[in-house]
Coordinates of C-alpha atoms in Angstrom, one line a residue:
Chain A
M1413 CA 26.2 5.9 -7.8
V1414 CA 26.9 9.7 -7.9
A1415 CA 27.6 11.9 -10.3
T1416 CA 30.4 13.3 -10.9
G1417 CA 31.3 16.8 -9.4
S1418 CA 29.0 16.0 -6.1
K1419 CA 30.7 16.7 -2.8
C1420 CA 29.9 15.2 0.2
R1421 CA 27.2 16.9 2.3
T1422 CA 29.2 16.7 5.8
C1423 CA 33.0 17.6 5.1
K1424 CA 32.3 18.5 0.7
A1425 CA 35.0 15.7 0.3
P1426 CA 33.9 13.9 -3.4
A1427 CA 30.6 11.9 -3.2
I1428 CA 30.5 8.3 -3.1
I1429 CA 26.9 8.0 -2.8
D1430 CA 24.1 10.1 -3.4
L1431 CA 20.7 9.3 -0.5
P1432 CA 18.0 12.1 -1.9
R1433 CA 15.2 10.5 0.8
H1434 CA 18.4 12.0 3.4
N1435 CA 18.4 14.9 0.4
A1436 CA 21.6 14.2 0.6
K1437 CA 25.3 13.0 -1.1
F1438 CA 28.7 10.9 1.4
C1439 CA 31.9 10.3 0.9
A1440 CA 33.2 6.8 2.3
E1441 CA 33.9 7.5 5.8
H1442 CA 30.1 9.3 6.8
F1443 CA 28.3 7.4 4.9
Q1444 CA 29.0 5.1 7.9
E1445 CA 28.7 7.5 10.1
L1446 CA 25.4 7.5 8.6
C1447 CA 24.2 4.2 8.4
R1448 CA 25.9 3.6 12.4
R1449 CA 23.7 6.8 13.7
Q1450 CA 20.9 5.2 11.6
V1451 CA 21.2 1.8 13.4
A1452 CA 22.2 3.2 16.6
K1453 CA 19.0 4.9 16.2
A1454 CA 17.1 1.8 15.6
I1455 CA 18.3 0.2 18.5
E1456 CA 17.5 2.5 21.2
H1457 CA 14.6 4.1 20.5
W1458 CA 13.2 0.7 20.5
K1459 CA 14.5 -0.2 22.7
M1460 CA 16.1 -2.6 20.7
I1461 CA 18.8 -4.6 22.9
E1462 CA 19.5 -4.3 27.0
P1463 CA 22.9 -3.6 28.4
G1464 CA 24.5 -7.4 28.8
D1465 CA 21.7 -8.5 26.6
R1466 CA 24.1 -12.4 25.0
I1467 CA 23.0 -11.7 20.9
L1468 CA 22.7 -13.8 18.2
V1469 CA 22.4 -12.5 14.8
A1470 CA 21.6 -14.8 11.6
V1471 CA 22.9 -14.7 9.6
S1472 CA 23.6 -15.5 5.3
G1473 CA 26.3 -14.7 3.6
G1474 CA 24.0 -11.8 1.9
K1475 CA 25.2 -8.3 2.4
D1476 CA 22.2 -7.0 4.6
S1477 CA 23.0 -10.2 7.1
L1478 CA 27.1 -9.5 7.2
A1479 CA 25.9 -5.7 7.2
V1480 CA 23.7 -5.7 10.6
W1481 CA 26.4 -8.2 11.9
D1482 CA 29.5 -6.1 10.9
L1483 CA 27.2 -2.3 12.4
L1484 CA 26.5 -4.0 15.9
H1485 CA 30.1 -4.7 16.0
E1486 CA 31.4 -1.3 15.4
L1487 CA 28.3 0.0 17.5
G1488 CA 30.3 -2.1 20.8
H1489 CA 27.6 -4.5 21.2
A1490 CA 29.7 -8.2 21.3
A1491 CA 27.5 -10.8 19.7
D1492 CA 27.7 -14.3 17.4
G1493 CA 26.0 -16.0 14.4
L1494 CA 24.3 -18.7 13.8
Y1495 CA 23.6 -19.8 9.5
I1496 CA 21.7 -22.3 9.2
G1497 CA 22.9 -24.8 5.9
L1498 CA 18.9 -24.8 3.8
G1499 CA 20.5 -27.5 1.4
I1500 CA 19.2 -24.7 -1.8
G1501 CA 21.7 -26.7 -4.5
D1502 CA 25.0 -24.0 -4.7
Y1503 CA 23.7 -21.3 -3.3
S1504 CA 23.1 -22.8 0.4
D1505 CA 27.2 -23.6 -0.8
T1506 CA 28.9 -19.9 -1.4
S1507 CA 26.9 -18.8 0.9
A1508 CA 28.4 -20.6 3.9
V1509 CA 31.7 -19.6 2.1
Y1510 CA 30.9 -16.2 2.2
A1511 CA 29.4 -16.5 5.9
R1512 CA 32.0 -18.2 7.4
D1513 CA 35.0 -15.9 6.0
F1514 CA 32.9 -13.6 7.3
A1515 CA 33.2 -14.9 11.2
T1516 CA 37.1 -16.6 10.2
A1517 CA 38.8 -12.6 8.8
R1518 CA 36.9 -10.4 12.2
G1519 CA 37.7 -13.4 15.0
L1520 CA 33.2 -14.5 15.9
K1521 CA 32.1 -17.1 16.4
L1522 CA 29.5 -19.2 13.7
I1523 CA 27.2 -21.2 14.7
E1524 CA 26.2 -23.9 11.9
V1525 CA 23.1 -25.4 11.3
S1526 CA 22.1 -28.4 8.7
L1527 CA 18.5 -28.9 8.0
R1528 CA 20.0 -32.4 5.9
E1529 CA 21.9 -33.5 8.8
E1530 CA 20.0 -32.8 11.8
Y1531 CA 16.6 -33.2 10.3
G1532 CA 16.4 -34.7 7.6
Y1533 CA 15.4 -32.4 4.2
D1534 CA 15.8 -29.3 2.9
I1535 CA 13.7 -26.7 1.7
P1536 CA 13.2 -27.8 -2.0
T1537 CA 12.1 -30.6 -1.0
A1538 CA 9.9 -29.2 1.9
A1539 CA 8.6 -27.1 -0.9
R1540 CA 7.8 -30.4 -2.4
A1541 CA 6.3 -32.2 -0.3
T1542 CA 4.3 -29.2 1.1
R1543 CA 3.1 -28.0 -1.8
R1544 CA 3.8 -25.0 -1.5
V1545 CA 6.0 -21.9 -2.8
P1546 CA 9.0 -22.3 -0.7
C1547 CA 9.4 -19.6 0.8
S1548 CA 6.2 -20.7 3.2
S1549 CA 8.7 -23.4 4.4
C1550 CA 12.2 -21.1 4.5
G1551 CA 10.1 -19.2 6.8
L1552 CA 8.8 -21.3 8.7
S1553 CA 12.1 -23.5 9.7
K1554 CA 14.6 -20.3 10.2
R1555 CA 12.6 -18.9 12.7
H1556 CA 12.1 -22.0 14.6
L1557 CA 16.2 -22.7 14.1
F1558 CA 16.9 -18.8 15.0
D1559 CA 14.6 -19.8 18.2
K1560 CA 15.7 -23.3 18.7
A1561 CA 19.6 -21.7 18.8
A1562 CA 19.1 -18.8 20.7
L1563 CA 17.2 -20.8 23.9
D1564 CA 19.8 -23.7 23.5
G1565 CA 22.7 -21.4 23.8
G1566 CA 21.3 -18.7 26.0
Y1567 CA 20.5 -16.5 23.6
D1568 CA 18.1 -13.1 25.0
V1569 CA 18.3 -11.4 21.3
V1570 CA 18.1 -13.0 18.4
V1571 CA 19.1 -10.1 15.1
T1572 CA 17.8 -10.2 11.4
G1573 CA 19.0 -8.3 8.7
H1574 CA 15.2 -6.8 7.7
N1575 CA 15.8 -3.5 5.9
L1576 CA 14.2 -0.6 5.3
D1577 CA 12.8 -2.4 2.0
D1578 CA 12.3 -5.5 3.2
E1579 CA 10.1 -4.3 5.9
A1580 CA 8.3 -2.0 3.5
A1581 CA 6.9 -4.4 1.2
V1582 CA 5.9 -7.3 3.6
L1583 CA 3.5 -4.3 4.9
F1584 CA 3.1 -3.8 1.7
G1585 CA 2.0 -7.1 1.5
N1586 CA -0.9 -7.3 4.5
T1587 CA -1.6 -4.0 3.9
L1588 CA -2.6 -4.7 0.1
R1589 CA -4.8 -8.1 1.8
W1590 CA -5.7 -6.3 5.1
D1591 CA -4.2 -9.0 7.0
I1592 CA -4.6 -7.0 10.8
E1593 CA -3.0 -10.5 13.1
Y1594 CA 0.7 -10.4 11.1
L1595 CA -0.1 -6.9 10.6
A1596 CA -0.9 -5.9 13.9
R1597 CA 3.1 -8.3 14.7
Q1598 CA 5.1 -6.8 12.2
L1599 CA 7.7 -4.7 14.9
P1600 CA 10.5 -3.7 14.2
V1601 CA 10.4 -5.0 17.8
L1602 CA 8.7 -8.4 18.9
P1603 CA 9.0 -8.3 22.8
A1604 CA 10.6 -12.4 24.5
R1605 CA 7.8 -14.5 26.0
D1606 CA 7.0 -17.9 26.9
G1607 CA 10.9 -18.5 26.7
L1608 CA 10.6 -17.1 23.3
P1609 CA 14.2 -14.7 22.9
R1610 CA 13.5 -11.3 22.0
K1611 CA 13.3 -10.3 18.0
V1612 CA 15.0 -7.2 17.1
K1613 CA 15.2 -6.2 13.3
P1614 CA 17.9 -2.9 13.7
L1615 CA 18.4 -2.3 9.8
V1616 CA 15.0 -0.7 9.4
R1617 CA 16.2 2.3 9.2
L1618 CA 18.0 1.6 5.8
S1619 CA 17.6 1.0 2.3
E1620 CA 17.9 -2.1 0.9
R1621 CA 20.8 0.2 -1.0
E1622 CA 22.1 1.3 1.5
T1623 CA 23.1 -1.7 3.3
A1624 CA 25.1 -3.0 0.1
A1625 CA 26.8 0.3 0.2
W1626 CA 28.1 -0.6 3.1
C1627 CA 29.0 -3.2 2.6
V1628 CA 31.5 -1.8 -0.8
V1629 CA 33.0 0.2 1.5
R1630 CA 33.5 -2.2 4.5
G1631 CA 35.0 -4.4 1.6
I1632 CA 32.9 -7.5 2.5
D1633 CA 32.3 -9.4 0.2
Y1634 CA 28.8 -11.4 0.4
M1635 CA 26.3 -13.6 -1.3
V1636 CA 25.5 -11.3 -4.8
E1637 CA 22.7 -13.1 -5.6
E1638 CA 19.0 -13.4 -5.4
C1639 CA 18.0 -17.3 -3.7
P1640 CA 17.1 -18.7 -7.2
M1641 CA 13.7 -20.7 -5.6
A1642 CA 12.5 -16.8 -5.1
E1643 CA 12.9 -15.4 -8.2
G1644 CA 9.3 -14.5 -9.3
N1645 CA 8.2 -14.1 -5.7
R1646 CA 5.4 -11.3 -5.1
H1647 CA 7.5 -10.2 -2.9
L1648 CA 9.5 -9.4 -5.6
A1649 CA 6.8 -7.1 -7.7
Y1650 CA 6.1 -4.9 -4.3
K1651 CA 9.1 -3.5 -3.3
A1652 CA 9.4 -2.9 -7.9
A1653 CA 5.6 -1.4 -7.4
L1654 CA 7.2 1.0 -4.4
N1655 CA 10.3 2.0 -5.8
A1656 CA 8.6 3.1 -8.5
V1657 CA 6.4 5.2 -6.2
E1658 CA 9.7 6.0 -4.4
R1659 CA 11.5 8.0 -7.6
D1660 CA 8.8 10.0 -8.1
S1661 CA 8.7 11.1 -4.1
P1662 CA 12.0 9.4 -2.5
G1663 CA 11.1 9.1 1.3
T1664 CA 8.4 7.5 0.4
K1665 CA 9.3 4.2 2.3
A1666 CA 11.0 5.2 5.1
A1667 CA 7.5 7.5 5.5
F1668 CA 5.5 3.8 4.6
Y1669 CA 7.2 2.0 7.5
L1670 CA 8.4 4.5 10.3
N1671 CA 4.8 6.0 9.8
F1672 CA 2.8 2.3 10.8
V1673 CA 5.4 1.4 12.9
E1674 CA 4.6 4.6 14.9
R1675 CA 0.7 5.7 14.3
M1676 CA -0.6 2.9 13.3
V1677 CA 1.2 -0.1 15.6
P1678 CA -0.4 1.5 18.8
L1679 CA -4.8 0.3 17.5
L1680 CA -3.2 -2.6 17.1
A1681 CA -2.7 -3.5 20.1
D1682 CA -5.3 -5.5 21.5
V1683 CA -5.7 -7.7 18.1
R1684 CA -1.5 -8.3 19.1
A1685 CA -3.5 -9.5 23.0
E1686 CA -5.0 -11.6 21.3
T1687 CA -3.1 -14.0 19.0
V1688 CA -1.0 -13.7 21.7
A1689 CA -3.5 -15.1 25.2
S1690 CA -4.5 -17.4 22.1
V1691 CA -1.0 -19.0 22.0
G1692 CA -0.9 -22.8 23.4
T1693 CA 2.5 -25.1 23.9
C1694 CA 3.7 -27.9 20.7
S1695 CA 3.7 -31.5 22.3
R1696 CA 6.6 -32.4 20.0
C1697 CA 9.1 -29.2 21.1
G1698 CA 7.6 -27.0 23.4
S1699 CA 7.5 -24.6 21.2
P1700 CA 4.3 -21.5 21.2
T1701 CA 1.2 -23.0 18.4
T1702 CA -2.1 -22.5 18.6
G1703 CA -2.4 -26.8 17.4
E1704 CA -1.7 -29.5 18.8
V1705 CA 2.1 -30.2 17.6
C1706 CA 3.8 -26.6 16.1
A1707 CA 3.9 -26.5 12.4
F1708 CA 7.8 -26.9 12.1
C1709 CA 7.0 -30.1 13.9
R1710 CA 4.3 -31.3 11.8
L1711 CA 7.1 -29.8 7.9
V1712 CA 9.7 -31.8 9.4
D1713 CA 7.8 -35.1 9.7
K1714 CA 6.2 -34.6 6.3
A1715 CA 9.9 -32.9 4.6
S1716 CA 11.9 -36.3 6.1
A1717 CA 9.5 -38.9 4.7
H1718 CA 9.9 -37.3 0.9
E1719 CA 12.4 -38.6 -1.2
R1720 CA 15.4 -36.4 -1.5
V1721 CA 14.2 -33.4 -4.1
P1722 CA 17.1 -31.1 -6.7
V1723 CA 17.1 -27.4 -6.5
E1724 CA 17.3 -26.8 -9.9
L1725 CA 13.3 -28.6 -10.2
I1726 CA 11.7 -26.1 -7.2
A1727 CA 13.9 -23.1 -9.4
R1728 CA 12.6 -23.4 -12.6
R1729 CA 9.5 -24.8 -11.3
H1730 CA 9.2 -21.3 -9.7
R1731 CA 10.4 -19.7 -12.4
Chain B
M550 CA -10.8 -5.8 -25.4
V551 CA -10.6 -10.2 -25.7
A552 CA -9.1 -12.5 -27.7
T553 CA -10.6 -13.5 -30.6
G554 CA -13.3 -16.4 -30.8
S555 CA -13.4 -15.9 -25.9
K556 CA -17.0 -17.0 -25.7
C557 CA -19.3 -15.2 -23.3
R558 CA -19.5 -17.3 -19.7
T559 CA -22.8 -16.7 -19.3
C560 CA -24.7 -17.4 -22.9
K561 CA -21.7 -18.4 -24.8
A562 CA -21.5 -16.0 -27.3
P563 CA -18.5 -13.5 -28.7
A564 CA -17.4 -12.1 -26.2
I565 CA -16.7 -8.8 -26.4
I566 CA -14.4 -8.2 -22.4
D567 CA -12.5 -9.7 -20.7
L568 CA -12.4 -9.4 -16.7
P569 CA -9.3 -11.1 -15.6
R570 CA -10.3 -10.2 -12.2
H571 CA -13.6 -12.1 -12.1
N572 CA -11.3 -14.3 -14.3
A573 CA -13.8 -14.8 -16.9
K574 CA -15.6 -13.5 -20.1
F575 CA -19.0 -11.7 -20.9
C576 CA -20.5 -10.3 -24.5
A577 CA -22.5 -6.5 -24.0
E578 CA -25.7 -8.2 -22.0
H579 CA -24.0 -10.8 -19.8
F580 CA -21.6 -6.8 -18.6
Q581 CA -24.4 -5.1 -18.1
E582 CA -25.9 -7.4 -16.2
L583 CA -22.5 -8.1 -14.4
C584 CA -22.3 -4.1 -13.5
R585 CA -25.5 -4.3 -13.3
R586 CA -25.1 -6.5 -10.1
Q587 CA -21.9 -5.2 -8.8
V588 CA -23.4 -1.9 -8.3
A589 CA -26.8 -3.6 -6.8
K590 CA -24.4 -4.9 -4.2
A591 CA -22.6 -2.1 -3.0
I592 CA -25.5 -0.2 -2.8
E593 CA -27.8 -3.2 -1.1
H594 CA -24.2 -4.3 1.5
W595 CA -23.3 -0.7 2.8
K596 CA -27.2 0.6 2.6
M597 CA -26.8 3.5 0.4
I598 CA -30.2 4.4 -0.6
E599 CA -33.2 3.9 1.5
P600 CA -36.7 3.8 -0.1
G601 CA -38.3 7.2 -1.0
D602 CA -34.5 9.5 -0.5
R603 CA -34.6 12.3 -3.0
I604 CA -30.8 11.4 -5.2
L605 CA -28.6 14.2 -6.3
V606 CA -25.5 12.2 -8.8
A607 CA -21.7 14.2 -9.0
V608 CA -22.3 14.8 -13.0
S609 CA -18.6 16.3 -14.1
G610 CA -19.0 14.8 -18.1
G611 CA -16.2 12.2 -16.8
K612 CA -16.8 8.4 -18.3
D613 CA -17.4 6.6 -13.6
S614 CA -20.2 9.7 -13.5
L615 CA -22.3 9.4 -16.5
A616 CA -22.0 5.6 -15.4
V617 CA -23.1 5.3 -12.2
W618 CA -26.5 8.0 -13.2
D619 CA -27.5 5.7 -15.5
L620 CA -26.3 2.9 -13.6
L621 CA -28.8 3.9 -11.1
H622 CA -31.8 4.6 -13.3
E623 CA -31.5 1.2 -14.5
L624 CA -31.5 -1.0 -11.2
G625 CA -35.2 1.9 -10.6
H626 CA -33.3 4.9 -8.7
A627 CA -34.5 8.4 -10.1
A628 CA -31.3 11.5 -9.1
D629 CA -31.2 14.8 -10.6
G630 CA -28.0 15.9 -12.0
L631 CA -25.1 18.4 -10.5
Y632 CA -22.5 19.6 -12.7
I633 CA -20.7 22.1 -11.0
G634 CA -18.6 24.6 -14.0
L635 CA -14.8 24.7 -12.4
G636 CA -13.4 27.2 -15.0
I637 CA -11.0 24.9 -16.8
G638 CA -11.3 26.3 -20.0
D639 CA -11.6 24.4 -22.6
Y640 CA -11.3 21.0 -20.3
S641 CA -14.7 22.6 -18.4
D642 CA -17.0 23.6 -21.9
T643 CA -16.2 20.6 -23.7
S644 CA -17.8 17.9 -20.4
A645 CA -20.4 21.4 -19.7
V646 CA -21.8 19.9 -23.5
Y647 CA -21.5 16.1 -22.5
A648 CA -23.1 16.5 -19.2
R649 CA -25.9 18.8 -20.4
D650 CA -25.8 15.8 -24.1
F651 CA -26.8 12.9 -21.8
A652 CA -29.1 14.6 -19.6
T653 CA -31.1 16.2 -22.5
A654 CA -31.2 12.7 -24.1
R655 CA -32.6 10.9 -20.7
G656 CA -35.0 13.3 -20.0
L657 CA -33.4 13.3 -16.7
K658 CA -33.3 17.3 -14.4
L659 CA -29.3 19.0 -14.8
I660 CA -28.9 21.5 -12.3
E661 CA -26.0 23.5 -12.7
V662 CA -23.0 25.5 -10.5
S663 CA -20.9 27.8 -12.3
L664 CA -17.5 28.6 -9.7
R665 CA -16.9 32.4 -11.8
E666 CA -20.3 33.5 -12.2
E667 CA -21.5 32.3 -8.1
Y668 CA -18.1 32.8 -5.9
G669 CA -16.3 34.6 -8.5
Y670 CA -13.6 33.0 -9.0
D671 CA -12.3 29.1 -11.6
I672 CA -9.7 26.1 -9.5
P673 CA -7.1 27.7 -11.7
T674 CA -6.7 30.9 -10.3
A675 CA -7.9 29.4 -6.9
A676 CA -4.7 27.7 -7.7
R677 CA -3.1 30.1 -7.9
A678 CA -4.0 32.3 -4.9
T679 CA -3.4 29.7 -2.6
R680 CA -0.3 28.5 -4.4
R681 CA -1.0 24.5 -3.7
V682 CA -2.1 22.3 -6.8
P683 CA -4.6 22.6 -8.2
C684 CA -6.5 19.3 -7.2
S685 CA -6.9 21.0 -3.5
S686 CA -8.8 23.9 -3.7
C687 CA -11.1 22.1 -6.3
G688 CA -12.1 19.3 -4.2
L689 CA -12.4 21.5 -1.9
S690 CA -15.4 23.4 -3.6
K691 CA -16.5 20.4 -5.4
R692 CA -17.8 18.4 -1.8
H693 CA -18.8 22.2 0.2
L694 CA -20.4 22.7 -3.7
F695 CA -22.8 19.3 -3.6
D696 CA -23.2 19.8 -0.5
K697 CA -24.6 22.8 -0.7
A698 CA -27.1 22.5 -3.4
A699 CA -28.3 18.6 -1.6
L700 CA -28.8 20.2 1.8
D701 CA -31.1 24.3 -0.3
G702 CA -33.0 21.2 -2.7
G703 CA -33.9 19.2 0.1
Y704 CA -31.6 16.4 -1.5
D705 CA -31.3 12.8 0.8
V706 CA -27.7 11.7 -0.6
V707 CA -25.7 12.6 -2.7
V708 CA -23.8 10.4 -5.2
T709 CA -19.9 10.3 -6.7
G710 CA -18.7 7.7 -9.2
H711 CA -15.6 7.5 -7.0
N712 CA -15.2 4.0 -9.3
L713 CA -12.4 0.8 -7.8
D714 CA -9.7 2.1 -9.3
D715 CA -10.1 6.1 -7.3
E716 CA -10.6 4.5 -4.1
A717 CA -7.8 2.2 -4.6
A718 CA -5.2 4.7 -5.4
V719 CA -6.3 7.0 -2.5
L720 CA -6.8 4.4 0.0
F721 CA -3.2 3.4 -1.5
G722 CA -2.4 7.0 -0.7
N723 CA -3.4 7.1 2.3
T724 CA -2.0 3.9 3.6
L725 CA 1.5 5.0 2.2
R726 CA 1.0 7.9 4.5
W727 CA -0.4 6.3 7.5
D728 CA -2.7 8.8 7.4
I729 CA -5.9 7.7 10.3
E730 CA -7.9 10.4 10.0
Y731 CA -8.1 10.0 6.5
L732 CA -8.1 6.4 6.9
A733 CA -10.6 6.7 9.1
R734 CA -14.1 8.4 7.1
Q735 CA -11.9 6.9 4.1
L736 CA -15.9 4.8 3.6
P737 CA -17.9 3.6 0.7
V738 CA -21.6 6.0 2.4
L739 CA -20.6 8.8 5.0
P740 CA -23.2 8.8 6.5
A741 CA -25.7 12.1 7.2
R742 CA -25.0 14.3 9.8
D743 CA -26.2 18.0 10.9
G744 CA -27.9 18.7 8.8
L745 CA -25.4 17.1 5.6
P746 CA -26.0 14.5 3.4
R747 CA -24.8 11.2 2.9
K748 CA -22.6 10.4 0.7
V749 CA -22.2 7.0 -1.3
K750 CA -20.0 5.5 -4.1
P751 CA -22.0 2.3 -5.9
L752 CA -19.3 2.2 -8.3
V753 CA -16.6 1.0 -5.9
R754 CA -16.9 -2.0 -6.8
L755 CA -16.0 -1.8 -10.4
S756 CA -12.9 -1.4 -12.0
E757 CA -12.4 2.3 -13.7
R758 CA -12.0 0.2 -17.1
E759 CA -15.3 -1.8 -16.9
T760 CA -16.6 1.6 -16.7
A761 CA -15.3 2.2 -19.6
A762 CA -16.3 0.1 -21.4
W763 CA -20.0 0.5 -19.6
C764 CA -20.0 3.5 -21.2
V765 CA -18.5 1.7 -24.2
V766 CA -22.0 -1.1 -24.5
R767 CA -24.2 1.6 -23.9
G768 CA -23.8 3.9 -26.7
I769 CA -23.1 7.4 -23.6
D770 CA -20.3 9.7 -24.9
Y771 CA -17.6 11.3 -22.9
M772 CA -14.9 13.4 -21.9
V773 CA -11.7 11.2 -23.1
E774 CA -9.8 13.9 -21.7
E775 CA -8.5 13.7 -18.0
C776 CA -8.3 17.1 -16.5
P777 CA -5.1 19.1 -18.1
M778 CA -4.3 20.1 -14.1
A779 CA -4.6 16.6 -12.6
E780 CA -1.2 15.5 -14.5
G781 CA 1.3 13.9 -13.0
N782 CA -0.4 13.8 -10.0
R783 CA 0.7 12.0 -7.2
H784 CA -3.2 9.8 -7.5
L785 CA -2.0 9.1 -11.2
A786 CA 1.4 7.7 -10.5
Y787 CA -0.3 5.5 -7.0
K788 CA -2.9 3.7 -9.3
A789 CA 0.7 3.0 -11.8
A790 CA 1.3 1.2 -9.4
L791 CA -1.2 -0.7 -8.0
N792 CA -1.8 -1.1 -11.2
A793 CA 1.3 -3.2 -12.4
V794 CA 0.9 -5.6 -9.0
E795 CA -2.6 -6.0 -10.3
R796 CA -1.6 -7.0 -13.9
D797 CA 0.6 -9.9 -11.8
S798 CA -2.5 -10.9 -9.1
P799 CA -5.8 -9.6 -10.9
G800 CA -7.6 -9.1 -8.0
T801 CA -5.6 -7.3 -6.0
K802 CA -6.9 -4.1 -6.4
A803 CA -10.8 -4.7 -5.4
A804 CA -8.8 -7.1 -2.6
F805 CA -6.7 -4.4 -1.5
Y806 CA -10.2 -1.7 -0.3
L807 CA -12.5 -4.2 0.2
N808 CA -10.5 -5.6 2.8
F809 CA -10.0 -2.8 3.5
V810 CA -13.6 -1.7 4.2
E811 CA -14.0 -5.0 6.0
R812 CA -11.3 -5.7 8.4
M813 CA -10.1 -2.2 8.8
V814 CA -13.2 0.1 9.2
P815 CA -14.1 -1.6 12.2
L816 CA -10.8 -1.0 14.4
L817 CA -11.3 2.9 13.0
A818 CA -14.1 3.2 14.7
D819 CA -12.5 5.3 17.4
V820 CA -10.6 7.4 15.1
R821 CA -14.1 8.1 13.6
A822 CA -15.7 9.5 16.4
E823 CA -13.2 11.7 17.7
T824 CA -13.1 13.3 13.7
V825 CA -16.6 14.3 14.3
A826 CA -17.2 14.4 17.9
S827 CA -14.2 18.3 17.4
V828 CA -16.3 19.9 14.7
G829 CA -18.0 23.0 15.0
T830 CA -19.6 25.6 12.8
C831 CA -18.8 28.8 10.2
S832 CA -19.5 31.8 11.4
R833 CA -20.2 32.1 7.6
C834 CA -22.3 29.1 5.8
G835 CA -23.3 27.1 8.6
S836 CA -20.8 23.9 7.1
P837 CA -19.1 22.0 9.6
T838 CA -15.6 23.2 10.6
T839 CA -12.8 23.1 13.0
G840 CA -11.8 26.4 12.6
E841 CA -13.9 30.1 12.7
V842 CA -14.4 29.6 9.2
C843 CA -14.5 27.1 6.9
A844 CA -11.9 26.9 4.3
F845 CA -14.2 27.4 1.5
C846 CA -15.4 30.1 2.8
R847 CA -11.8 30.9 3.5
L848 CA -11.0 29.5 0.2
V849 CA -13.3 32.1 -2.1
D850 CA -12.2 34.7 0.1
K851 CA -8.6 34.3 -1.1
A852 CA -9.5 33.7 -5.4
S853 CA -11.9 35.6 -6.0
A854 CA -10.3 39.1 -4.7
H855 CA -7.0 37.4 -7.1
E856 CA -6.6 37.9 -10.6
R857 CA -7.9 36.4 -13.6
V858 CA -5.0 33.7 -14.1
P859 CA -5.5 31.3 -17.3
V860 CA -6.2 27.7 -17.4
E861 CA -2.7 27.8 -19.6
L862 CA -0.5 29.0 -17.2
I863 CA -1.3 26.0 -13.8
A864 CA -1.8 23.5 -15.8
R865 CA 1.8 23.8 -17.6
R866 CA 3.3 24.8 -14.3
H867 CA 2.0 21.2 -13.1
R868 CA 2.7 19.2 -16.6

């Protein structure tokens, strides 16, 4: 991760990581300090957390969600976790173990929801039933269940582990299509509305490599494998394209995302207001929707009626 | 360029080019028809040329400027050419020959301006004198001299050969920085104002590969080498990143540029109006400027006072 003999910018001890974007190298201690500072800065600048907020972290068992849960506690923000069993074969079974082990070791509360047990479907089956890429029904299911769990449990804010690379890649995709409505809503904080919790992304100032390094220096075991169903998705191609530009000009990715939020988001306020104004309520579950029945309830109908599909069938199709 | 045995989509004759973005292959005749149609569509849709307009084409001797000059005549738009001698060593000497040969063979009028003879500097010297990348003073000089030549010669419109790849790469750069003022002005047509001519880019619906193929099938000899001073510039890195995404999803680049113009440009109207409103007039040459003296007059002062710098010195520095 760093050339032999490199020294920490802060204390001159041997460095363990080189961060070209910050034009600096750090020892384990001062790398952690940098991470804490970046996360505290994001939380403060975008008013992500108010005093007294009850916080729920969306936990997948991967590096980002465990890092953000850990960092919240480091910064004095007590938070419970929510793990959703997506039914993606061994991948889901193993990631659940990482999430549980992390919670148990730290005495934290982890709520668990199983798609199969509680809603009668899993992601491979949903992908087949909807004939769409698995990421589509996965994202939809997670968003709905995070909101519902927050509502049911009286949480004010849902925290997700989206890092800078995630946000920059999504932004790149939305920008390649100039999908104005998606762009208008791509914020580090989505305010609470209609009984829905606030949603915040405290890791947007840390890169993927930095959240992985955080877990390493903190001794956090996490699920290293990518989701087998995400292989070959465009998100990964967008990350690769941005990484190529970042290699030539360190800092490009952070500027891309942060300048967007600073300069472009204000210009999209009208688009955002229109999007929110056109939303009604699902006649089944009460969630915000533009139709009569929300997309999640329609997904449950379709996917739970479908014969169970093993993960291998879908993962292979998308490889 | 195309697999053996492939057939033209239109006439089933052997194809000479495969265009994944159009999901089709074409023979030489119907490829030309496609190019003419795309350029006619751009000219019409964005009202680039009005009946009776006097047209001046910015000619570099490369594929794009010769292709656009040729295509304008194919579509019945008579146009004169303007070649600017930038003083970039052999590169400039050779490209001038291509421009002159093209004009002579077709009996077209080519106006020539020499930076060194008429303004006392060249691009390598300007780069050294300003201590900036050569592309910076080159772009500034060309923009100013195109405007001036159009004004002096009574032309209504200046045509440049920017193709889809050029525009998409510039857009990508402006987007990576979210440079809102640059984004607001990145249009296929810049309307005339303050005595400045309209500026139009009829090739924005054709890719770099397509303009090169146009020259090949039309038997147009052009300067193939890239400018020796542009090597390693970011524009090329942006093109590479977009090409990587385009390979995975043909049509991404066209959607990126065309959706920007369609969906984003209207949202930036206020920014554009502010930019134009804040412009005054250069006390030396009368050009639009936000300062007392325009950037071109300041460049002439600085670069013409500097000792002449050979191209090899600058090109080597930027390699």
